[in-house]
Amino acid sequence: KFCVILENDTIVHKDWLGPMLDWMRKENAAVVTPLILWYRGIHAAGCMIEEREKDGAVILRHSITYTDIRRRQIDYPESHCMLMDRQQFPRGVDIFDDVEPFDVDFGLTLQKHGLRVLLEPRSVATYSPAPPLKVRDIPTYRLRWDRATWQSQNRQFMDKWAVTYDSSHKLASYRRQQLKLGLARWYPSEFTVGLANVCFSATNRLLSLVRPTVDERYARE
């Protein structure tokens, strides 16, 4: 009946499952997700979807929330960790589709079938930083952050839901991931991959300085 999706770069903390399971049963929710942390503080405290009409087109936007840390209904979960009640999903319905953004697609599918998603901040998981890249990781990394593939899957997403979606921010992010590889993108070797790891590490340190590592409201609570 119950299924947990837990990505392999995510660490769960003490008593992470009990509160989610308890609230799922009390509220008869289809999906419950915990508070997600990472090295810069709060990574996700739920995700929201916004749709508005302009010139006859439906424009879709989505966002991750960071400060509303309370039990509440959200539009879709971050995919790092979630608890699902499989019996609530209609039979024969593909709840995960090969489109992008896939997590928003999942949320829209849940909404279509009237299924609720909840945030349980008493449950906590941490999205851990990736280990240093190795030469063998480069082909997989390039595939994972391929802009053309994401753009094609995004077009499928827009056709599926008949919406307009501004993908420029996401595509820029994919571009940055590829650029950080540097020469390793074309000539993977111990030397070039080592340089790429230095670039990744420096970028993470810089971002930590720009944005506080601990959310003040979360620290108080």
Coordinates of C-alpha atoms in Angstrom, one line a residue:
K1 CA 0.0 0.0 0.0
F2 CA 2.7 2.5 0.9
C3 CA 5.8 3.3 -1.2
V4 CA 8.7 5.6 -0.4
I5 CA 10.7 7.2 -3.2
L6 CA 14.1 8.1 -1.9
E7 CA 16.8 9.3 -4.3
N8 CA 20.3 8.0 -3.7
D9 CA 21.8 11.4 -2.9
T10 CA 19.4 12.0 -0.1
I11 CA 20.0 11.3 3.6
V12 CA 17.0 10.7 6.0
H13 CA 17.1 11.7 9.7
K14 CA 15.8 10.3 12.9
D15 CA 12.1 9.5 12.9
W16 CA 11.7 10.7 9.3
L17 CA 9.0 8.2 8.3
G18 CA 6.7 8.1 11.3
P19 CA 5.3 11.7 11.1
M20 CA 4.7 11.4 7.4
L21 CA 2.9 8.1 7.7
D22 CA 0.8 9.4 10.7
W23 CA -0.3 12.5 8.9
M24 CA -1.0 10.7 5.6
R25 CA -3.4 8.4 7.5
K26 CA -5.1 11.2 9.4
E27 CA -5.6 13.4 6.3
N28 CA -6.1 10.6 3.7
A29 CA -3.4 12.2 1.5
A30 CA -2.0 10.5 -1.6
V31 CA 1.6 11.9 -1.1
V32 CA 3.5 13.4 1.8
T33 CA 6.9 14.9 1.6
P34 CA 9.4 16.0 4.3
L35 CA 11.3 19.2 4.8
I36 CA 14.4 19.0 2.5
L37 CA 17.7 20.5 3.6
W38 CA 21.0 20.9 1.8
Y39 CA 24.4 22.4 2.4
R40 CA 23.0 25.9 2.0
G41 CA 20.1 25.6 4.5
I42 CA 16.6 24.8 3.3
H43 CA 16.4 23.2 -0.1
A44 CA 12.6 22.8 -0.3
A45 CA 9.6 23.4 2.0
G46 CA 7.0 22.3 -0.5
C47 CA 6.4 23.4 -4.2
M48 CA 3.6 25.4 -5.8
I49 CA 2.1 25.7 -9.2
E50 CA 0.6 28.9 -10.7
E51 CA -1.5 29.1 -13.8
R52 CA -2.8 32.3 -15.4
E53 CA -4.4 33.1 -18.8
K54 CA -2.9 35.7 -21.1
D55 CA -4.0 36.3 -24.7
G56 CA -5.9 33.0 -24.8
A57 CA -2.9 31.0 -23.6
V58 CA -2.4 29.3 -20.2
I59 CA 1.0 30.3 -18.7
L60 CA 2.3 28.0 -16.1
R61 CA 4.9 28.8 -13.5
H62 CA 6.1 26.8 -10.5
S63 CA 8.2 27.6 -7.5
I64 CA 9.9 26.1 -4.5
T65 CA 9.0 27.6 -1.1
Y66 CA 11.6 28.1 1.6
T67 CA 10.0 29.9 4.5
D68 CA 6.5 28.6 5.0
I69 CA 7.6 25.7 7.3
R70 CA 4.4 24.3 8.6
R71 CA 2.1 21.3 7.9
R72 CA 0.1 22.3 4.9
Q73 CA -1.1 21.2 1.5
I74 CA 1.2 21.8 -1.5
D75 CA 1.0 21.4 -5.2
Y76 CA 3.8 18.9 -5.8
P77 CA 6.7 17.3 -3.9
E78 CA 10.4 17.6 -4.5
S79 CA 11.4 14.2 -5.8
H80 CA 14.3 13.7 -3.3
C81 CA 12.0 12.0 -0.8
M82 CA 8.2 11.3 -0.8
L83 CA 5.8 8.8 0.7
M84 CA 2.9 7.6 -1.5
D85 CA -0.3 5.8 -0.8
R86 CA -0.4 3.6 -3.9
Q87 CA -4.0 2.5 -3.4
Q88 CA -5.2 6.1 -4.1
F89 CA -3.8 6.2 -7.6
P90 CA -6.2 5.2 -10.3
R91 CA -5.3 1.9 -12.0
G92 CA -3.8 2.1 -15.4
V93 CA -2.7 5.8 -15.0
D94 CA 1.0 6.5 -15.6
I95 CA 1.8 8.8 -12.7
F96 CA 5.3 9.4 -14.0
D97 CA 5.9 10.5 -17.5
D98 CA 9.1 11.1 -19.4
V99 CA 8.6 14.9 -19.8
E100 CA 10.2 17.9 -18.2
P101 CA 9.7 19.4 -15.6
F102 CA 8.8 15.8 -14.5
D103 CA 8.0 16.8 -10.9
V104 CA 5.6 19.5 -12.0
D105 CA 4.0 16.9 -14.4
F106 CA 3.6 14.6 -11.4
G107 CA 1.9 17.4 -9.5
L108 CA -0.5 18.2 -12.3
T109 CA -1.4 14.5 -12.6
L110 CA -2.2 14.4 -8.9
Q111 CA -4.4 17.5 -9.3
K112 CA -6.2 16.0 -12.3
H113 CA -7.3 13.0 -10.2
G114 CA -8.1 15.1 -7.1
L115 CA -5.2 13.7 -5.0
R116 CA -3.7 15.7 -2.2
V117 CA 0.0 16.4 -1.5
L118 CA 1.1 17.5 2.0
L119 CA 4.3 18.8 3.6
E120 CA 5.3 17.3 6.9
P121 CA 8.2 19.5 8.3
R122 CA 8.6 17.3 11.4
S123 CA 10.1 14.8 8.9
V124 CA 13.5 15.9 7.6
A125 CA 15.8 14.7 4.9
T126 CA 19.0 16.2 3.5
Y127 CA 20.0 16.5 -0.2
S128 CA 23.7 15.8 0.0
P129 CA 26.3 17.4 -2.3
A130 CA 27.6 15.1 -5.0
P131 CA 31.0 13.5 -4.5
P132 CA 33.9 14.6 -6.8
L133 CA 33.4 13.6 -10.4
K134 CA 35.5 10.8 -11.9
V135 CA 36.4 10.3 -15.5
R136 CA 33.8 7.6 -15.9
D137 CA 31.1 10.0 -14.7
I138 CA 31.5 12.5 -17.6
P139 CA 29.3 10.7 -20.3
T140 CA 26.5 10.3 -17.8
Y141 CA 26.8 13.8 -16.5
R142 CA 26.7 15.3 -20.0
L143 CA 23.6 13.2 -20.7
R144 CA 21.9 14.2 -17.5
W145 CA 22.4 17.9 -18.2
D146 CA 21.8 17.8 -21.9
R147 CA 19.9 21.0 -22.9
A148 CA 18.5 19.7 -26.2
T149 CA 17.0 16.6 -24.5
W150 CA 15.4 18.7 -21.7
Q151 CA 14.0 21.2 -24.3
S152 CA 12.4 18.3 -26.3
Q153 CA 10.9 16.8 -23.2
N154 CA 9.6 20.3 -22.2
R155 CA 7.8 20.7 -25.5
Q156 CA 6.1 17.3 -24.8
F157 CA 5.1 18.7 -21.3
M158 CA 3.6 21.8 -22.8
D159 CA 1.7 19.8 -25.4
K160 CA 0.4 17.4 -22.8
W161 CA -1.0 20.0 -20.5
A162 CA -1.8 22.7 -23.2
V163 CA 0.2 25.3 -21.4
T164 CA 3.0 27.8 -22.1
Y165 CA 6.1 27.4 -20.0
D166 CA 9.1 29.8 -19.9
S167 CA 12.1 27.4 -19.9
S168 CA 14.8 30.0 -20.2
H169 CA 15.9 29.8 -16.6
K170 CA 16.1 26.1 -16.6
L171 CA 18.0 25.9 -19.8
A172 CA 20.5 28.5 -18.5
S173 CA 21.0 26.2 -15.5
Y174 CA 21.7 23.3 -17.8
R175 CA 24.1 25.4 -19.7
R176 CA 26.0 26.4 -16.5
Q177 CA 26.3 22.7 -15.5
Q178 CA 27.9 21.9 -18.8
L179 CA 30.2 24.9 -18.7
K180 CA 31.5 24.0 -15.3
L181 CA 32.9 20.8 -16.8
G182 CA 35.4 22.9 -18.8
L183 CA 37.7 20.9 -21.0
A184 CA 36.5 17.7 -19.3
R185 CA 33.3 18.2 -21.4
W186 CA 35.3 17.3 -24.6
Y187 CA 38.5 15.7 -23.3
P188 CA 37.8 13.8 -20.1
S189 CA 41.0 12.8 -18.3
E190 CA 42.2 12.7 -14.7
F191 CA 43.6 16.2 -15.2
T192 CA 40.6 17.9 -16.8
V193 CA 38.1 16.2 -14.5
G194 CA 40.3 17.4 -11.5
L195 CA 40.0 21.0 -12.8
A196 CA 36.2 20.6 -13.2
N197 CA 36.0 19.4 -9.6
V198 CA 37.9 22.5 -8.4
C199 CA 35.4 24.7 -10.4
F200 CA 32.4 22.9 -8.8
S201 CA 33.8 23.2 -5.3
A202 CA 34.6 26.9 -5.8
T203 CA 31.1 27.6 -7.2
N204 CA 29.5 25.9 -4.2
R205 CA 31.6 27.9 -1.7
L206 CA 30.7 31.2 -3.5
L207 CA 27.0 30.4 -3.4
S208 CA 27.3 29.6 0.3
L209 CA 28.7 33.1 0.9
V210 CA 26.0 34.8 -1.3
R211 CA 23.1 33.0 0.4
P212 CA 23.0 32.2 4.2
T213 CA 23.7 28.6 5.0
V214 CA 20.9 28.4 7.7
D215 CA 17.4 29.8 7.3
E216 CA 16.9 32.1 10.3
R217 CA 13.2 31.2 10.8
Y218 CA 13.9 27.5 10.7
A219 CA 16.8 28.0 13.2
R220 CA 14.4 29.8 15.6
E221 CA 11.8 27.1 15.3

